[in-house]
Coordinates of C-alpha atoms in Angstrom, one line a residue:
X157 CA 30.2 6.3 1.0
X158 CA 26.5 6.3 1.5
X159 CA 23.9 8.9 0.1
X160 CA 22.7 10.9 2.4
X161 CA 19.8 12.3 -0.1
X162 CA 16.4 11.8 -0.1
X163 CA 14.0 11.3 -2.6
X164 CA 13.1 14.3 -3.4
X165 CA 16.4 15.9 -3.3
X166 CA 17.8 13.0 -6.3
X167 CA 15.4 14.2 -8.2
X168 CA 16.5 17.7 -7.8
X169 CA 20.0 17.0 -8.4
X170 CA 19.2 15.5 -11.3
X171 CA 17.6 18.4 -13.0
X172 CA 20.4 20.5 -11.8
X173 CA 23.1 18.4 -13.5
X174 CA 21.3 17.2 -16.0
X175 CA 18.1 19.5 -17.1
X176 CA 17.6 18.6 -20.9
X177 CA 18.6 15.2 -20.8
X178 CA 15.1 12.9 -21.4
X179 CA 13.9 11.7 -17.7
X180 CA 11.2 9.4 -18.8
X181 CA 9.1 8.5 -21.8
X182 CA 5.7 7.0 -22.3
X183 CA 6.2 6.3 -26.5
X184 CA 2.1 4.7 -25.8
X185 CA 1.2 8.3 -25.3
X186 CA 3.9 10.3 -27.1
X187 CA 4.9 11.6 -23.5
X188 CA 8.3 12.9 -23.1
X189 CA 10.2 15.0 -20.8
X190 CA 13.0 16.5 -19.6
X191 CA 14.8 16.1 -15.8
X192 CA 13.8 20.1 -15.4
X193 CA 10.4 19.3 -16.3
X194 CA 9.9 16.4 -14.2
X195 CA 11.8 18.3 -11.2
X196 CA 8.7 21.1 -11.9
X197 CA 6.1 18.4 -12.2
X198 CA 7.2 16.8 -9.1
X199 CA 6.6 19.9 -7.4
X200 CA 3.6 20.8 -8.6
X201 CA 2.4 17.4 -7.3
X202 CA 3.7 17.7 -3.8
X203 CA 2.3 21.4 -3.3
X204 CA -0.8 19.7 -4.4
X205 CA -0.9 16.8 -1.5
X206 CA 0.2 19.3 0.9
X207 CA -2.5 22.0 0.0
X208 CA -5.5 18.5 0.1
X209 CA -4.1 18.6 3.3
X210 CA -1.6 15.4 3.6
X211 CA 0.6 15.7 6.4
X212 CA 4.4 14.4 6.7
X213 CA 4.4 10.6 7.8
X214 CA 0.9 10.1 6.1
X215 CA 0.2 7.1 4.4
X216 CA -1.2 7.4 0.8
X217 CA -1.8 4.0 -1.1
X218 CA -1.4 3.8 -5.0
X219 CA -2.6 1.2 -7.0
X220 CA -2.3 1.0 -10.8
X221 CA 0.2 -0.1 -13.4
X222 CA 3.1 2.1 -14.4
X223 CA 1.3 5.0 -14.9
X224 CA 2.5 8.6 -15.3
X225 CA 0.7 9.2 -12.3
X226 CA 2.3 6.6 -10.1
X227 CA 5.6 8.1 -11.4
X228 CA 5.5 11.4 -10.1
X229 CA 3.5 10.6 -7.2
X230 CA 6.2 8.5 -6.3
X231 CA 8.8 11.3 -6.2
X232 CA 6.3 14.0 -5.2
X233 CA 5.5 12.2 -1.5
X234 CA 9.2 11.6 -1.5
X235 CA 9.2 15.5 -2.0
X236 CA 7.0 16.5 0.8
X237 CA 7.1 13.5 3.3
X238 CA 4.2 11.3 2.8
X239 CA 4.6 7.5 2.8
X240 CA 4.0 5.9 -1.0
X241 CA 2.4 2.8 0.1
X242 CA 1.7 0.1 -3.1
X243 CA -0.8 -2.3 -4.0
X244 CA -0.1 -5.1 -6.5
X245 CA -2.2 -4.8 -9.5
X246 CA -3.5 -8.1 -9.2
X247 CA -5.2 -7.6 -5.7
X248 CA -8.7 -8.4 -5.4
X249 CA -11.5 -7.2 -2.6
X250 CA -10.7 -9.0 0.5
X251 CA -6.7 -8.1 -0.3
X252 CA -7.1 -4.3 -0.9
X253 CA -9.7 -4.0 1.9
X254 CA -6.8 -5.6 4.4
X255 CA -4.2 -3.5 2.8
X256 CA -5.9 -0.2 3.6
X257 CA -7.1 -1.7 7.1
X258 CA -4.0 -2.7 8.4
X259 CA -2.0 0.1 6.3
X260 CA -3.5 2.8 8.1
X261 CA -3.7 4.7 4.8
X262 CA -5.6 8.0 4.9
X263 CA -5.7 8.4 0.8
X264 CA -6.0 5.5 -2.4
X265 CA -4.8 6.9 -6.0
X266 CA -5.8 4.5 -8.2
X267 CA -6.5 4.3 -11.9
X268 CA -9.7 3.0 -13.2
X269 CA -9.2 -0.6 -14.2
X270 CA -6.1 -3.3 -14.7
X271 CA -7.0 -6.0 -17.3
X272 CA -10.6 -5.6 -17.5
X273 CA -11.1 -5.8 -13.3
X274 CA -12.6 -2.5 -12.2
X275 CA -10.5 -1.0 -9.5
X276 CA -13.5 1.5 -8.7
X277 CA -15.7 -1.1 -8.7
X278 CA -13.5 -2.9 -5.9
X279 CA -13.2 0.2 -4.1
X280 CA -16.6 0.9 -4.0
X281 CA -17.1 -2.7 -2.8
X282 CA -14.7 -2.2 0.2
X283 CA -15.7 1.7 1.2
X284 CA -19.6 1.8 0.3
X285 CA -19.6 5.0 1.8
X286 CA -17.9 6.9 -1.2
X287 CA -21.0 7.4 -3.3
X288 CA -22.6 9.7 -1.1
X289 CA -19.1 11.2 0.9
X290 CA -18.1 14.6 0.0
X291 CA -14.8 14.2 -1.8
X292 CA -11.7 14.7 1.0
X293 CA -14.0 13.5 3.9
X294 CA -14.5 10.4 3.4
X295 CA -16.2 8.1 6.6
X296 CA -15.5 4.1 6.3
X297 CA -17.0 2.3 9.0
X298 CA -14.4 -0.4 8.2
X299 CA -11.4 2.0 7.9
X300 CA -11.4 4.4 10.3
X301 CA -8.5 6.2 8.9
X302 CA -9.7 6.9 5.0
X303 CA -10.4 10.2 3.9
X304 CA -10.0 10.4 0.0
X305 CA -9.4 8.8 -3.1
X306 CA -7.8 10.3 -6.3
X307 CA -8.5 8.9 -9.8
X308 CA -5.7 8.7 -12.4
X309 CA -8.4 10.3 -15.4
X310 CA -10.5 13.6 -15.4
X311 CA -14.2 11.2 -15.7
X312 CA -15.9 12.2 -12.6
X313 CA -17.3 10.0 -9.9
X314 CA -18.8 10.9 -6.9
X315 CA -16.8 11.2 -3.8
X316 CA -13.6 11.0 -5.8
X317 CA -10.9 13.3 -7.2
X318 CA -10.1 14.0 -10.3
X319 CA -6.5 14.2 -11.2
X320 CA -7.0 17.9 -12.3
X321 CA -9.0 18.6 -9.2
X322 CA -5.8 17.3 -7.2
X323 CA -3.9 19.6 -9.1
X324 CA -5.9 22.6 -8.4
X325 CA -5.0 22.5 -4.8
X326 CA -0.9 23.3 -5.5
X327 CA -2.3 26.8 -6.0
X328 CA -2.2 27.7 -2.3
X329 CA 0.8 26.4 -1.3
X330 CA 4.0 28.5 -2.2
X331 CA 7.6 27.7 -3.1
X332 CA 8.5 28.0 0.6
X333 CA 6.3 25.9 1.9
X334 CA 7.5 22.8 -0.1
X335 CA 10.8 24.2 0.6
X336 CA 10.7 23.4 4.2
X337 CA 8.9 20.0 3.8
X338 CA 12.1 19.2 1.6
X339 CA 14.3 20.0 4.5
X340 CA 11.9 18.6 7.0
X341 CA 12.4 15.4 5.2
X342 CA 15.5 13.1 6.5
X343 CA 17.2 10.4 4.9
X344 CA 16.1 7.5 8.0
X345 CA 12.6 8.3 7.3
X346 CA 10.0 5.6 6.2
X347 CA 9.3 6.4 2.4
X348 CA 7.9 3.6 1.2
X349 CA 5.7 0.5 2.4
X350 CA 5.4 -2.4 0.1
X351 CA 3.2 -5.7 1.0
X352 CA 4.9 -9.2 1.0
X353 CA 3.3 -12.0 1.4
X354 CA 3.7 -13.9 4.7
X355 CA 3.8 -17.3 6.4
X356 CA 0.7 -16.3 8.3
X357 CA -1.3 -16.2 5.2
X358 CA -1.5 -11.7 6.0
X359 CA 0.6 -9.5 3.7
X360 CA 3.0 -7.9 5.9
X361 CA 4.1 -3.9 5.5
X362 CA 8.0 -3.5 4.5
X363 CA 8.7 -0.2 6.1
X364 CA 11.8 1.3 3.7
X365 CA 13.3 4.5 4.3
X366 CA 15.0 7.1 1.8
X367 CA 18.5 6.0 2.9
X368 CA 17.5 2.0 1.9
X369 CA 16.2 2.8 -1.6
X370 CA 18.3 5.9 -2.5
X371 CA 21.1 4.0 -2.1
X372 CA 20.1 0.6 -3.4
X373 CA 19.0 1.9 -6.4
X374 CA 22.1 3.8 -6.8
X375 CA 24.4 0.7 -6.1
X376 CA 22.4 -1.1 -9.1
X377 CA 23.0 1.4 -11.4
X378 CA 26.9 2.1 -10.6
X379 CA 26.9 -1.8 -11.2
X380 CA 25.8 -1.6 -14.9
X381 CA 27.2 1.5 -15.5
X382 CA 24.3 3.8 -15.9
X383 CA 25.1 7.3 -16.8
X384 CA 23.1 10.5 -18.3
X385 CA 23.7 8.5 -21.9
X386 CA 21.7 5.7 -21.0
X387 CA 17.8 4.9 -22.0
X388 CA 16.4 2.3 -19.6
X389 CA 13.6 0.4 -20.6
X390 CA 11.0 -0.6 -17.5
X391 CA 8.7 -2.8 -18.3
X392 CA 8.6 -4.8 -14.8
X393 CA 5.5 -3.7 -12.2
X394 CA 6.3 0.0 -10.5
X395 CA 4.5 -1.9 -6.7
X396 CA 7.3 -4.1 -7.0
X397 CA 11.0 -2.9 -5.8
X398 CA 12.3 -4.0 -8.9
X399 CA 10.0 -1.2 -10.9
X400 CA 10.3 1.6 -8.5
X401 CA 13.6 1.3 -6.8
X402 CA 16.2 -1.2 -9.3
X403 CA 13.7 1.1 -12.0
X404 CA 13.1 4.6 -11.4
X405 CA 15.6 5.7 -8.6
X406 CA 18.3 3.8 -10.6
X407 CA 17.7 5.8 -13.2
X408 CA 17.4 9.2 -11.2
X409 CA 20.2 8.7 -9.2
X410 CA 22.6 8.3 -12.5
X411 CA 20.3 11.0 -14.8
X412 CA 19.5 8.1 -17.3
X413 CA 16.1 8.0 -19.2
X414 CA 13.6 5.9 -18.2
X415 CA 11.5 4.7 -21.2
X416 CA 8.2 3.1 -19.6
X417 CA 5.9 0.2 -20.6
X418 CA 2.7 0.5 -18.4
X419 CA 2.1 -2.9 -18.9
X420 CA 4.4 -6.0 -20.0
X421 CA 3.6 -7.3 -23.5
X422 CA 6.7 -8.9 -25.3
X423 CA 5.8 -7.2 -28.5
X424 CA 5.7 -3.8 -27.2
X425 CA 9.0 -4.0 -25.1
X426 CA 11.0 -5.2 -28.4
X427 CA 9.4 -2.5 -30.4
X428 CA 10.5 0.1 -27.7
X429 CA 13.8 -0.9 -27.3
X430 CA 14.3 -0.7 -31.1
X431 CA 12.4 2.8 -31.8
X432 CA 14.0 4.4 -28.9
X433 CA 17.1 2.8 -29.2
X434 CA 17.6 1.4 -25.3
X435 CA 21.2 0.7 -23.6
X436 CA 19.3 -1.5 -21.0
X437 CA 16.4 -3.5 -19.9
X438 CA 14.6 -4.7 -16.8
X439 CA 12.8 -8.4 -16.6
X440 CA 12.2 -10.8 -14.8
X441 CA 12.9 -14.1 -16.4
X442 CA 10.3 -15.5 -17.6
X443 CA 9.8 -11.5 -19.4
X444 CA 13.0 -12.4 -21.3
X445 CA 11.5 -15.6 -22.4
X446 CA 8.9 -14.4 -23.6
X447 CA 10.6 -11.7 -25.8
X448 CA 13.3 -14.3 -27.0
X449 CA 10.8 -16.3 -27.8
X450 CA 8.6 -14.0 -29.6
X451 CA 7.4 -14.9 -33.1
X452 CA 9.3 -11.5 -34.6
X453 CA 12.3 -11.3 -32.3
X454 CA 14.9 -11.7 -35.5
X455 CA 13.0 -8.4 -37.5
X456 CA 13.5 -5.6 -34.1
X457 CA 17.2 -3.9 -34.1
X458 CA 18.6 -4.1 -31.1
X459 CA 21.9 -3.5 -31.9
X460 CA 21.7 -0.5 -29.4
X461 CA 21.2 -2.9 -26.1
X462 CA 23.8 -2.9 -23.8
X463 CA 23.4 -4.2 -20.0
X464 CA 20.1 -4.4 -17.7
X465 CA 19.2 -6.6 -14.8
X466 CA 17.6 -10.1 -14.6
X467 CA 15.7 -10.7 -11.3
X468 CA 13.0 -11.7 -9.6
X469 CA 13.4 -15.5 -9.2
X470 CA 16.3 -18.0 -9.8
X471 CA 17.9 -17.0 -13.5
X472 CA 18.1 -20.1 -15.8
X473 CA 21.7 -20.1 -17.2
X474 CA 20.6 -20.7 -20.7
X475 CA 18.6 -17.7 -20.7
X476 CA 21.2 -15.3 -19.5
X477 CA 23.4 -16.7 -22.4
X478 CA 20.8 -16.3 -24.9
X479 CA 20.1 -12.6 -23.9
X480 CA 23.7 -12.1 -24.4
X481 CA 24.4 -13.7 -27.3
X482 CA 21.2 -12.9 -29.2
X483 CA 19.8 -9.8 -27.6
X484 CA 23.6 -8.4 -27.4
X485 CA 22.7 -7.2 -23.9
X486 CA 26.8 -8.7 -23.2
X487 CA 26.9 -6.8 -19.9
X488 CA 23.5 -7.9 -18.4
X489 CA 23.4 -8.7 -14.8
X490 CA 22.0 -11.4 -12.1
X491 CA 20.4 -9.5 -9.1
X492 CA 19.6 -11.2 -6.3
X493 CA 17.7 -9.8 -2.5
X494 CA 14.0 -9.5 -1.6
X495 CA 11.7 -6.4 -0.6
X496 CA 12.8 -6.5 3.5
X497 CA 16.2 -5.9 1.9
X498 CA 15.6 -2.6 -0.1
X499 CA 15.9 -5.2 -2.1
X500 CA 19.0 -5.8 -3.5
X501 CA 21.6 -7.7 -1.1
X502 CA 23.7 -9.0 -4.3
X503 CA 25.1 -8.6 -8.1
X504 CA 27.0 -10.2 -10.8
X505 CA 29.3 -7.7 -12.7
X506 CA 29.3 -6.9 -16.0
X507 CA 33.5 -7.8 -16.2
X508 CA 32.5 -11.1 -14.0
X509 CA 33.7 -14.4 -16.0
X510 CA 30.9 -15.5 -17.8
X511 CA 30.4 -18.9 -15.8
X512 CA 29.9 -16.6 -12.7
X513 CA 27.4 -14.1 -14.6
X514 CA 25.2 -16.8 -15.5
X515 CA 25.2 -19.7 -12.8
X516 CA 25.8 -17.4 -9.7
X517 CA 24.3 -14.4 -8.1
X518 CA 27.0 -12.5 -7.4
X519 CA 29.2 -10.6 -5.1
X520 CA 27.3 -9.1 -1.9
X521 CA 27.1 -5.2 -2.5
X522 CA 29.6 -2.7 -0.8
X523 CA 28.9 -1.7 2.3
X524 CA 26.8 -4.6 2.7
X525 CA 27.4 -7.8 5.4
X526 CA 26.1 -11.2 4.2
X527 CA 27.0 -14.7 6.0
X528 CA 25.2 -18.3 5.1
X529 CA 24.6 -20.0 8.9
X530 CA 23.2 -23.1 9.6
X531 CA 19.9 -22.5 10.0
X532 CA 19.4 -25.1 13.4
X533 CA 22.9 -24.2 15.1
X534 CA 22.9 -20.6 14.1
X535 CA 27.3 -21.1 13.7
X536 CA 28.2 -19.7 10.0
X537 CA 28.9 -22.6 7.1
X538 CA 31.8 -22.6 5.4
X539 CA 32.6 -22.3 1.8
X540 CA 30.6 -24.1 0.1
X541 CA 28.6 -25.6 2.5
X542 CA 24.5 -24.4 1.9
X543 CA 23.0 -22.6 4.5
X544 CA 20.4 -19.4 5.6
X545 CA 21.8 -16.2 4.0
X546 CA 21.6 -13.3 6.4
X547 CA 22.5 -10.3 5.5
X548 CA 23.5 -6.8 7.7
X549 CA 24.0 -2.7 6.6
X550 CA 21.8 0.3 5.3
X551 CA 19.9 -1.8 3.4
X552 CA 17.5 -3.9 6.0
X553 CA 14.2 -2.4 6.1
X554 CA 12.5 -0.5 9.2
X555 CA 10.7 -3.6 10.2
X556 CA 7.0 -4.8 9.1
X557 CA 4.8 -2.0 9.7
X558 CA 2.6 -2.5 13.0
X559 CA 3.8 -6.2 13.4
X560 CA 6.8 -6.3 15.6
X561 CA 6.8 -9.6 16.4
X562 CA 7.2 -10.7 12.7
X563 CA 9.9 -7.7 12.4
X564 CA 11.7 -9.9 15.8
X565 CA 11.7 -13.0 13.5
X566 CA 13.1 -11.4 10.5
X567 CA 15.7 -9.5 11.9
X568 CA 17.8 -10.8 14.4
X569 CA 19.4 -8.6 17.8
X570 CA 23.1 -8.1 16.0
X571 CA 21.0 -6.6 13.2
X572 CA 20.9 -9.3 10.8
X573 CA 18.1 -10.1 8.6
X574 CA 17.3 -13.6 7.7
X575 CA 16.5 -14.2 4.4
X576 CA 14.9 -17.7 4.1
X577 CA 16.7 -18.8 1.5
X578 CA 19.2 -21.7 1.3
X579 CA 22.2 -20.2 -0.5
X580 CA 25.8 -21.5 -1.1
X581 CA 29.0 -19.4 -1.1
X582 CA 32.4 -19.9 -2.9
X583 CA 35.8 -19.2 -1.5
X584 CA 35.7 -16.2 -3.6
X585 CA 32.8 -14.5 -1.9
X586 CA 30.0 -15.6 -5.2
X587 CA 26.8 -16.8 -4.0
X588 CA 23.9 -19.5 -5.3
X589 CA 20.6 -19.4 -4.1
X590 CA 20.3 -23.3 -4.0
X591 CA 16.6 -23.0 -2.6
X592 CA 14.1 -21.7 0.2
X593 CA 13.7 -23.0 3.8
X594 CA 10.3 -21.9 3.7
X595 CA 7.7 -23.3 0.9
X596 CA 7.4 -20.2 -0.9
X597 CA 6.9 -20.3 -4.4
X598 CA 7.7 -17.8 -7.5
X599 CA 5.4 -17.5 -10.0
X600 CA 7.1 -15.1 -13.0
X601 CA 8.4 -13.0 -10.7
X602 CA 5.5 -12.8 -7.6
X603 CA 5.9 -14.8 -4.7
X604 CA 3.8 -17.2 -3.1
X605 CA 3.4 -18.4 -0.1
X606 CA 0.6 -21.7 0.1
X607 CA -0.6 -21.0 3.1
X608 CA -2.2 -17.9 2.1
X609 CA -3.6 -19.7 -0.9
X610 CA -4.9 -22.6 1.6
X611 CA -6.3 -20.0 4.0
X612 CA -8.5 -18.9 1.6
X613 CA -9.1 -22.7 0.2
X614 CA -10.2 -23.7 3.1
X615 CA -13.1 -21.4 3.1
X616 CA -14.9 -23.4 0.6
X617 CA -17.6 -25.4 2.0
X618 CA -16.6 -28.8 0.2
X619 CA -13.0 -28.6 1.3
X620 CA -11.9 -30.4 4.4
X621 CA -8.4 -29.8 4.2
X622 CA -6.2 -28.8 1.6
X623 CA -2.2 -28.3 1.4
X624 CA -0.6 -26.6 -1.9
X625 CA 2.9 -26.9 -3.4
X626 CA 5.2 -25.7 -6.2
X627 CA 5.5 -27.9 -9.4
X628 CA 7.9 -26.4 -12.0
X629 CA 6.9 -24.7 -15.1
X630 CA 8.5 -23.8 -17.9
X631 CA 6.8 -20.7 -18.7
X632 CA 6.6 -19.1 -14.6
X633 CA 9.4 -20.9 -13.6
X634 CA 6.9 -22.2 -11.0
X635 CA 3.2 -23.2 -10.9
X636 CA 1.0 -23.9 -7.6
X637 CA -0.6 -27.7 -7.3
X638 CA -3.5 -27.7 -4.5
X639 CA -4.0 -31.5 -3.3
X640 CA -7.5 -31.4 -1.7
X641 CA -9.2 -33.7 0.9
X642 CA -13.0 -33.5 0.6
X643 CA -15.5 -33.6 3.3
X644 CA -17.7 -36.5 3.4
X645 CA -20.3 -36.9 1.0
X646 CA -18.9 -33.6 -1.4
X647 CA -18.1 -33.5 -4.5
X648 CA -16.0 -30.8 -6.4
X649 CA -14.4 -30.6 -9.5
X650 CA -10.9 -28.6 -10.6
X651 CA -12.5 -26.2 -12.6
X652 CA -15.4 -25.7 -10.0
X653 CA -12.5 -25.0 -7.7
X654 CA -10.9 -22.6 -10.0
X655 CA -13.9 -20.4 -10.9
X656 CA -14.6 -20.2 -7.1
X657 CA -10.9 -18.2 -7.0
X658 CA -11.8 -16.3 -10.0
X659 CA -12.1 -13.1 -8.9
X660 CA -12.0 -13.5 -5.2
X661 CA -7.8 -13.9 -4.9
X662 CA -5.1 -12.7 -7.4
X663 CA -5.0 -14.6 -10.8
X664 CA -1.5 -15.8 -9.9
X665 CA -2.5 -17.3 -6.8
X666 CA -5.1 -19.7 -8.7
X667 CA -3.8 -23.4 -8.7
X668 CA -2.9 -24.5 -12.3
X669 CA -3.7 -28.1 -10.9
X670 CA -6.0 -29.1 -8.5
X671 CA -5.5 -33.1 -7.1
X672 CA -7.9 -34.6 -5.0
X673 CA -6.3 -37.4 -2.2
X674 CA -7.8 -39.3 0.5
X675 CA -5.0 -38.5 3.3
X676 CA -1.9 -36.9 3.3
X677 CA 1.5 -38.1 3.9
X678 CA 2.8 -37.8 7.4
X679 CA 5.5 -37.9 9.9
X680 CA 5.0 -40.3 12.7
X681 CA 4.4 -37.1 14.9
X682 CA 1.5 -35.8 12.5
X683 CA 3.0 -33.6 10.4
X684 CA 2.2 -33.5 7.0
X685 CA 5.3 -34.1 4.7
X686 CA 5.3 -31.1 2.1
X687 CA 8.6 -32.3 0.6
X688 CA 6.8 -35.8 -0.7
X689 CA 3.8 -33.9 -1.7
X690 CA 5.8 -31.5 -4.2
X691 CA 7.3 -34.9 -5.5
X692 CA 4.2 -36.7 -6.0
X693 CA 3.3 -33.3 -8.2
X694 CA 6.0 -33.3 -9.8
X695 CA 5.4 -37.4 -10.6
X696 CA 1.7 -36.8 -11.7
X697 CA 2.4 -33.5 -14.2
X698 CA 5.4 -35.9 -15.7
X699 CA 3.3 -38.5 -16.2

C-alpha cells in the first residue's frame, strides 16, 4: 500500500504520534528538538513564505550544507506548496547562474559560505543587481524570474533577507490560511527538483513529487527497521536524495531522530555516533572508509550502532564486512537507484545471507517493476545474462523539468525508466550493478559525466581537443584523467590546467591527472575509442 501523504502532512503525523520523541539534533550547536516543536517550527516557516508572498508551484532554490535552515525549509515548502529546488554545495558561478536560469526559481536561500568559497560573493557575481534592489523585488537582467534571496544568518546585506526578517512575515498569515495550502497540496505534485548531471554537458531538473519521495523514504526505513527508538546519524549532503529523502523523510516517516552533521568530517561523525548513542548511519563509501580508517576509530564506543545504508556508488565487499564486523553496524544495508528514481529502485535486507548483503544490491522494492534488457534489441536478458536495468512504478520521477526530449529518452512509452547502468540478475531476483553504458564516473559519491568536464576544457585557449575518463582510486572509488591534444605551437602544463578549473567548475570535477597525446585512438569510422583511453590511464597511473 502506497502513502498517500504529503510532505507536510508526515511531518504532522509525526508530532501527533510521536510529540516528545527527539526529531533532530545539531550536537555542533547544542540544538535539539522535539517532533511537536519541529511540526510548530515548520509552520512558522511556511506562514512565513506565504506571507513574502510565494505562491503554490513556486520554485525556491536552496543552497548550503545541512543546515537547520535547509531542514525546515525543506518541510515547510512541503507544507505550503512551493517547489525545494537544490544546489550542490560545490557549484561554482557559471553552474549556479544556469541553475537559476533554466530553474525558473523566483527565490535563492543560501548560507554565507561552504569551505571558504563565498556563496554571496557568487551570487552577487551572477545577479549584480542585488546591491542596489529593494529586498523582495529583485530585477536580473539575466534571470527574468528572481525576486529575492534569504540568508541563513541575521548579518545584513543589502537587497537580501535576513532569516529573522523572513520570519517576521508568518505574522500575517493565520492558522487557516496554511490550513488550506496543506489541503491544497496533493500527493502527485512536484515537490522537489534536484540537478543531475547530463550527457549534454547541462544539469538537467529531476521533477519528484510527494508521492516519489514520501514513499521511497518510507520503504528505506521499513527496510532497516526504523522506529521512534531509533537515532539516525546524517552526515551525507541534504542536495543529494540520499540526505534529504533516504535522510530526513526516512526518519519522519518512522518518527526516528535525526542527529545532523552539517558537514562530513570522519572525526566528528564517530564522536556523534558515540555521545548520542546512534542505531544507524548514512555514507557513502568512501565516508565509511574514511571513519574505519580513522587514526582513533578503536577509542569511540559504538556498541550502540545497529543498521544504516551504504550508497552512492558501487559498495566494495570488504568494506561492508568491515562496518559489520568492526563498527557492529550487523544489519547495514546496500542501496542501490539514482535521483530520476526517487532514488531508490533496490535494497539488500538486513536477514539477507551475508554473501548477498555485501556483493549484491539487492531485491527491487515492493511495488516496484525492474527488468535488465539488452540494451540494442530492447528483448529482456535472462538470469544472469548483464544488460540495461529499467525500472517501472511510483517511483520514476515527473520528467526533467522543461526538457522533454531528454524526459523521452529516459523514460520509455510503457513507463519504464532506463537507468544506464549494466546490471546482472540472479534466478532469485538479486541484482549487480556490473557497470555503466554511458561513461559516467563516481567520484565519492557525485557523479560525473566527462563531457561536461570537456565542455568546459575545451574553452581554454591552448586546448585543441581534449576527452576525459575514469581511472580508479582508492580513496573516491573513481578519479577523472583528462588526455589533452594541444593546438599548435601551445604549451600547457597539468597544474596550469588545474588552477585554470580552480574556482571556475566544482572541485570534484578537476582532473587528478592531466596527459597530454598527440592523437587519439579511433575506430576506422572516426570515433574516438573511450574504452582504450580508460586503459591506457589505468596503464600509466600503474606504472
Amino acid at each position: 500500500m502506497l502513502n498517500e501523504k504529503t510532505v507536510g502532512e508526515i511531518v504532522k503525523e509525526a508530532a501527533r504520534k510521536f510529540p516528545e520523541t527527539e526529531a533532530y539534533v545539531y550536537p555542533e550547536h547544542g540544538i535539539r528538538k522535539t517532533y511537536k516543536e519541529f511540526d510548530e517550527e515548520t509552520d512558522e516557516l511556511a506562514k512565513a513564505f506565504i506571507g513574502m508572498g510565494i505562491q503554490k508551484g513556486e520554485n525556491v532554490a536552496i543552497w548550503s550544507d545541512n543546515k537547520r535552515e535547509w531542514l525546515l525549509s525543506q518541510f515547510a515548502t512541503g507544507k505550503m506548496g512551493a517547489v525545494l529546488v537544490t544546489v550542490n554545495t560545490n557549484y561554482q558561478e557559471k553552474e549556479l547562474e544556469y541553475l537559476l536560469q533554466q530553474s525558473d526559481s523566483t527565490t535563492l536561500i543560501l548560507c554565507e559560505s561552504f569551505k571558504g568559497t563565498s556563496y554571496l560573493d557568487i551570487v552577487r557575481t551572477v545577479c549584480p543587481e542585488i546591491n542596489n534592489a529593494e529586498k523582495g523585488n529583485i530585477q536580473s537582467a539575466k534571470l527574468p524570474h528572481f525576486k529575492r534571496i534569504i540568508v541563513m544568518s541575521e548579518n545584513e546585506y543589502p537587497g537580501i533577507y535576513t532569516w529573522s526578517e523572513l520570519l517576521a512575515h508568518a505574522e500575517g498569515v493565520s492558522d487557516e490560511i496554511l490550513e488550506q495550502a496543506l489541503k491544497a497540496t496533493h500527493n502527485e505534485d512536484v515537490i522537489n527538483i534536484q540537478y543531475t548531471s547530463g550527457t549534454t554537458g547541462f544539469p538537467k531538473g529531476v521533477m519528484l513529487s510527494h508521492k516519489n519521495v514520501v514513499n521511497n523514504g518510507q520503504l528505506v526505513g521499513d527496510y532497516i527497521h526504523l522506529s521512534e527508538t531509533d537515532r539516525l546519524c546524517i552526515p551525507v549532503p541534504f542536495f543529494h536524495c540520499f540526505g534529504c529523502v533516504m535522510g530526513t523523510i526516512a526518519s519522519v516517516t518512522h518518527g526516528t531522530t535525526m542527529v545532523i552533521v552539517e558537514q562530513f568530517e570522519a572525526g566528528k561523525v564517530l564522536q556523534l555516533v558515540q555521545d548520542e548513542k546512534c542505531t544507524a548511519l548514512h555514507g557513502v563509501p568512501t565516508m565509511f572508509i574514511a571513519e574505519l580508517n580513522h587514526p582513533d576509530f578503536a577509542h569511540f564506543d559504538l556498541s550502540t550502532l545497529r543498521t544504516g545504508i551504504m550508497a552512492g556508488s558501487i559498495c566494495p565487499i570488504e568494506v561492508m564486512k568491515k562496518v559489520m564486523e568492526d563498527m557492529g553496524a550487523s544489519e547495514i544495508t546496500i542501496a542501490y537507484g539514482q535521483t530520476e528514481s526517487s532514488p531508490v529502485i533496490t535494497q539488500t535486507k538486513t536477514d539477507d545471507a551475508i554473501e548477498k548483503r555485501v556483493s549484491s544490491v539487492g531485491k527491487a522494492h515492493p511495488g516496484v517493476e525492474v527488468k535488465i534488457i539488452d540494451p540494442v534489441t530492447g528483448e529482456d536478458t535472462p538470469a544472469g545474462v548483464p544488460g540495461e536495468l529499467c525500472t517501472r512504478g511510483y517511483l520514476v520521477m515527473k520528467g526533467y523539468y522543461k526538457n522533454e526530449e531528454a524526459t523521452k529518452s529516459a523514460i520509455d512509452s510503457n513507463g519504464w525508466l532506463h537507468t544506464g547502468d549494466i546490471a546482472v540478475m540472479d534466478e532469485d531476483g538479486y541484482i549487480d550493478i556490473t557497470g555503466r553504458i554511458k561513461d559516467m564516473v563516481i567520484r565519492g559519491g557525485e557523479n560525473i559525466y566527462p563531457k561536461e568536464v570537456e565542455e568546459f576544457l575545451y574553452q581554454h585557449p591552448a586546448i585543441q581537443d581534449v576527452q576525459v575518463v575514469g581511472v580508479p582510486d582508492a580513496k573516491y572509488g573513481e578519479e577523472l584523467m583528462a588526455w589533452v591534444i594541444l593546438k599548435v605551437g601551445e604549451s600547457l602544463t597539468s597544474e596550469e590546467l588545474k588552477e585554470y578549473c580552480k574556482g571556475k567548475i566544482s572541485f570534484h570535477k578537476i582532473p587528478k591527472y592531466v596527459e597530454f597525446i598527440d592523437a587519439y585512438p579511433m575506430t576506422a569510422s572516426g570515433k574516438i575509442q573511450k574504452f582504450l583511453l580508460r586503459e591506457m590511464s589505468k596503464e600509466k597511473i600503474e606504472a
